């Protein structure tokens, strides 16, 4: 029942958006005209330009090949290949200004899994330490015990999964996994095993005392 122009935009949005598991899209507000423009650019493979402000407040002009829009519990992200840097990037839409279509069309080569790309960036990309931990439990069980976007959970078998998470402090990572109350094996970084051992001794002394 939508007018033709709006139906095109709605179809583009449906095709371009990838939600992360457990996220309600209505929780993440963004200007509808920006969302529609980016969705059409993703669908049609049209390059766009915009001004972007990074987490440190630095503004820059960007020229990208858009691929997908990803919605999280609070944010929208554009996954695109940066034409100037030749790298895949995710851009928060609330930091993106004045998006402009260029009229140039191209399809980005070797696109990533957009949802995983954003989730990994949120879970570990901004932290000093990025941890990879093998947990002896099904992926859905582990995901249910990790709040929000605290980690990326990837099944490796029916009874085990790989968890990618990050923090500026190794002790926080160790305590986070201990709190899952599930058997786990730290894989990376190597120092994480040492911190788990140190915390184990400390907690054992506290219990003994």
CSV table of C-alpha atoms in Angstrom, one decimal:
chain,number,residue,atom,x,y,z
A,1,UNK,CA,0.0,0.0,0.0
A,2,UNK,CA,3.0,2.3,0.1
A,3,UNK,CA,3.5,4.9,-2.7
A,4,UNK,CA,6.1,3.7,-5.2
A,5,UNK,CA,8.9,6.0,-4.0
A,6,UNK,CA,8.5,4.9,-0.4
A,7,UNK,CA,8.2,1.2,-1.3
A,8,UNK,CA,11.6,1.4,-3.0
A,9,UNK,CA,13.1,2.8,0.1
A,10,UNK,CA,11.5,0.2,2.4
A,11,UNK,CA,12.6,-2.6,0.1
A,12,UNK,CA,16.2,-1.2,0.1
A,13,UNK,CA,16.2,-0.9,3.9
A,14,UNK,CA,15.0,-4.5,4.3
A,15,UNK,CA,17.7,-5.8,2.0
A,16,UNK,CA,20.5,-3.8,3.5
A,17,UNK,CA,20.0,-4.1,7.2
A,18,UNK,CA,21.5,-6.9,9.3
A,19,UNK,CA,20.5,-7.0,13.0
A,20,UNK,CA,22.7,-8.4,15.7
A,21,UNK,CA,21.1,-11.3,17.6
A,22,UNK,CA,18.8,-10.2,20.5
A,23,UNK,CA,18.5,-6.6,19.3
A,24,UNK,CA,15.3,-4.7,18.7
A,25,UNK,CA,15.8,-2.2,15.8
A,26,UNK,CA,13.3,0.2,17.3
A,27,UNK,CA,15.8,0.9,20.2
A,28,UNK,CA,18.3,2.5,17.8
A,29,UNK,CA,17.1,5.8,16.5
A,30,UNK,CA,18.6,7.5,13.5
A,31,UNK,CA,17.4,10.1,11.0
A,32,UNK,CA,15.2,8.3,8.5
A,33,UNK,CA,16.4,10.2,5.5
A,34,UNK,CA,20.0,9.2,6.3
A,35,UNK,CA,19.0,5.6,6.8
A,36,UNK,CA,17.1,5.5,3.5
A,37,UNK,CA,19.9,7.1,1.6
A,38,UNK,CA,22.5,4.6,2.9
A,39,UNK,CA,20.2,1.7,2.4
A,40,UNK,CA,19.7,2.6,-1.2
A,41,UNK,CA,23.4,3.0,-1.7
A,42,UNK,CA,24.1,-0.4,-0.2
A,43,UNK,CA,21.4,-2.0,-2.4
A,44,UNK,CA,22.5,-0.3,-5.6
A,45,UNK,CA,26.3,-0.4,-5.0
A,46,UNK,CA,26.6,3.4,-5.2
A,47,UNK,CA,29.7,5.0,-3.6
A,48,UNK,CA,29.0,7.8,-1.1
A,49,UNK,CA,30.9,10.6,0.5
A,50,UNK,CA,30.4,12.0,4.0
A,51,UNK,CA,32.1,13.7,7.0
A,52,UNK,CA,32.9,11.4,9.9
A,53,UNK,CA,33.9,12.2,13.5
A,54,UNK,CA,35.8,9.4,15.2
A,55,UNK,CA,35.9,8.5,18.8
A,56,UNK,CA,38.6,11.0,19.6
A,57,UNK,CA,36.7,13.8,18.0
A,58,UNK,CA,38.7,14.0,14.7
A,59,UNK,CA,36.7,15.0,11.7
A,60,UNK,CA,37.6,13.7,8.2
A,61,UNK,CA,36.1,13.3,4.7
A,62,UNK,CA,35.3,9.8,3.7
A,63,UNK,CA,34.7,8.1,0.4
A,64,UNK,CA,33.3,4.6,0.7
A,65,UNK,CA,31.8,1.6,-1.0
A,66,UNK,CA,28.8,0.8,1.2
A,67,UNK,CA,27.9,-2.8,1.9
A,68,UNK,CA,25.5,-3.2,4.8
A,69,UNK,CA,23.8,-1.4,7.7
A,70,UNK,CA,24.0,-3.2,11.0
A,71,UNK,CA,21.7,-2.3,13.9
A,72,UNK,CA,22.6,-2.9,17.6
A,73,UNK,CA,20.8,-2.3,20.8
A,74,UNK,CA,21.7,1.4,20.7
A,75,UNK,CA,23.5,2.2,17.4
A,76,UNK,CA,23.3,1.9,13.7
A,77,UNK,CA,26.6,1.1,11.8
A,78,UNK,CA,27.5,1.3,8.1
A,79,UNK,CA,29.9,-1.4,7.0
A,80,UNK,CA,31.8,-0.1,4.0
A,81,UNK,CA,35.1,-0.3,2.2
A,82,UNK,CA,37.1,2.9,2.7
A,83,UNK,CA,38.2,3.9,-0.8
A,84,UNK,CA,41.2,6.0,0.4
A,85,UNK,CA,42.5,3.5,2.9
A,86,UNK,CA,41.6,0.3,1.0
A,87,UNK,CA,40.2,-1.2,4.2
A,88,UNK,CA,36.9,-2.4,5.6
A,89,UNK,CA,35.5,-0.1,8.3
A,90,UNK,CA,32.4,0.3,10.3
A,91,UNK,CA,31.0,3.8,10.8
A,92,UNK,CA,28.5,4.8,13.5
A,93,UNK,CA,25.7,6.6,11.9
A,94,UNK,CA,25.3,9.2,14.7
A,95,UNK,CA,28.9,10.3,13.9
A,96,UNK,CA,28.2,10.5,10.1
A,97,UNK,CA,27.3,13.8,8.6
A,98,UNK,CA,26.0,15.0,5.2
A,99,UNK,CA,26.1,11.7,3.3
A,100,UNK,CA,26.1,12.4,-0.5
A,101,UNK,CA,25.7,9.9,-3.3
A,102,UNK,CA,28.4,10.2,-6.0
A,103,UNK,CA,26.7,8.5,-8.9
A,104,UNK,CA,29.6,6.1,-9.2
A,105,UNK,CA,28.7,2.4,-8.9
A,106,UNK,CA,30.9,-0.5,-7.9
A,107,UNK,CA,30.5,-3.7,-5.8
A,108,UNK,CA,33.0,-4.1,-3.0
A,109,UNK,CA,35.2,-7.2,-3.3
A,110,UNK,CA,35.4,-9.9,-0.6
A,111,UNK,CA,32.9,-8.3,1.8
A,112,UNK,CA,33.0,-9.5,5.4
A,113,UNK,CA,30.1,-10.9,7.5
A,114,UNK,CA,28.8,-7.5,8.4
A,115,UNK,CA,27.2,-8.4,11.7
A,116,UNK,CA,30.3,-10.3,12.9
A,117,UNK,CA,32.5,-7.4,11.7
A,118,UNK,CA,30.6,-4.9,13.8
A,119,UNK,CA,30.3,-7.2,16.8
A,120,UNK,CA,34.0,-7.9,16.9
A,121,UNK,CA,34.8,-4.2,16.8
A,122,UNK,CA,32.4,-3.5,19.6
A,123,UNK,CA,33.5,-6.4,21.8
A,124,UNK,CA,37.2,-6.1,21.4
A,125,UNK,CA,38.4,-3.6,18.9
A,126,UNK,CA,38.7,-0.5,21.2
A,127,UNK,CA,40.4,-2.3,24.1
A,128,UNK,CA,44.1,-2.9,25.0
A,129,UNK,CA,43.6,-6.7,25.2
A,130,UNK,CA,41.6,-8.9,22.8
A,131,UNK,CA,40.9,-12.3,24.3
A,132,UNK,CA,40.0,-15.6,22.5
A,133,UNK,CA,38.7,-18.2,24.9
A,134,UNK,CA,37.3,-21.7,24.4
A,135,UNK,CA,34.3,-22.4,26.5
A,136,UNK,CA,33.0,-26.0,27.1
A,137,UNK,CA,29.4,-25.3,26.5
A,138,UNK,CA,27.0,-24.8,23.5
A,139,UNK,CA,27.2,-21.4,21.9
A,140,UNK,CA,23.5,-20.5,22.7
A,141,UNK,CA,24.1,-21.3,26.3
A,142,UNK,CA,27.1,-19.0,26.5
A,143,UNK,CA,25.5,-16.2,24.5
A,144,UNK,CA,22.6,-16.2,26.9
A,145,UNK,CA,25.0,-15.6,29.8
A,146,UNK,CA,26.8,-12.7,28.2
A,147,UNK,CA,24.9,-9.4,28.5
A,148,UNK,CA,24.4,-7.1,25.6
A,149,UNK,CA,27.3,-6.9,23.1
A,150,UNK,CA,30.0,-8.0,25.5
A,151,UNK,CA,31.5,-10.6,23.2
A,152,UNK,CA,31.3,-12.5,20.0
A,153,UNK,CA,30.3,-16.2,20.4
A,154,UNK,CA,31.1,-18.7,17.7
A,155,UNK,CA,30.1,-22.4,17.8
A,156,UNK,CA,33.0,-24.8,17.2
A,157,UNK,CA,31.0,-27.9,18.0
A,158,UNK,CA,27.8,-28.9,19.6
A,159,UNK,CA,29.4,-28.7,23.1
A,160,UNK,CA,32.0,-25.9,22.7
A,161,UNK,CA,32.3,-22.4,21.4
A,162,UNK,CA,34.9,-19.7,20.8
A,163,UNK,CA,34.4,-16.4,22.6
A,164,UNK,CA,36.1,-13.2,21.5
A,165,UNK,CA,36.0,-10.4,24.1
A,166,UNK,CA,38.1,-7.4,25.1
A,167,UNK,CA,39.1,-5.2,28.1
A,168,UNK,CA,41.8,-2.9,29.1
A,169,UNK,CA,42.5,-5.2,32.1
A,170,UNK,CA,43.3,-8.9,32.0
A,171,UNK,CA,41.8,-9.4,35.4
A,172,UNK,CA,38.4,-8.2,34.2
A,173,UNK,CA,38.5,-10.7,31.3
A,174,UNK,CA,39.4,-13.6,33.7
A,175,UNK,CA,36.7,-12.6,36.2
A,176,UNK,CA,34.1,-12.2,33.4
A,177,UNK,CA,34.7,-15.8,32.2
A,178,UNK,CA,34.8,-17.2,35.7
A,179,UNK,CA,31.4,-15.6,36.3
A,180,UNK,CA,30.0,-17.6,33.4
A,181,UNK,CA,30.3,-20.7,35.7
A,182,UNK,CA,31.3,-22.8,32.8
A,183,UNK,CA,34.7,-24.6,32.0
A,184,UNK,CA,36.9,-22.5,29.9
A,185,UNK,CA,40.4,-22.4,28.4
A,186,UNK,CA,42.2,-19.1,27.6
A,187,UNK,CA,43.8,-19.2,24.1
A,188,UNK,CA,44.9,-15.6,23.6
A,189,UNK,CA,46.7,-13.6,24.8
A,190,UNK,CA,49.2,-15.9,26.6
A,191,UNK,CA,49.2,-13.6,29.7
A,192,UNK,CA,45.6,-14.4,30.3
A,193,UNK,CA,46.4,-17.8,31.6
A,194,UNK,CA,48.9,-16.3,34.1
A,195,UNK,CA,46.3,-13.9,35.3
A,196,UNK,CA,43.8,-16.7,35.8
A,197,UNK,CA,46.3,-18.6,37.8
A,198,UNK,CA,47.1,-15.6,39.9
A,199,UNK,CA,43.5,-14.8,40.6
A,200,UNK,CA,42.9,-18.5,41.5
A,201,UNK,CA,45.6,-18.3,44.1
A,202,UNK,CA,44.3,-15.1,45.5
A,203,UNK,CA,40.7,-16.3,45.7
A,204,UNK,CA,41.9,-19.6,47.3
A,205,UNK,CA,43.8,-17.7,49.9
A,206,UNK,CA,40.8,-15.6,50.6
A,207,UNK,CA,38.6,-18.6,51.0
A,208,UNK,CA,41.1,-20.3,53.2
A,209,UNK,CA,41.4,-17.2,55.4
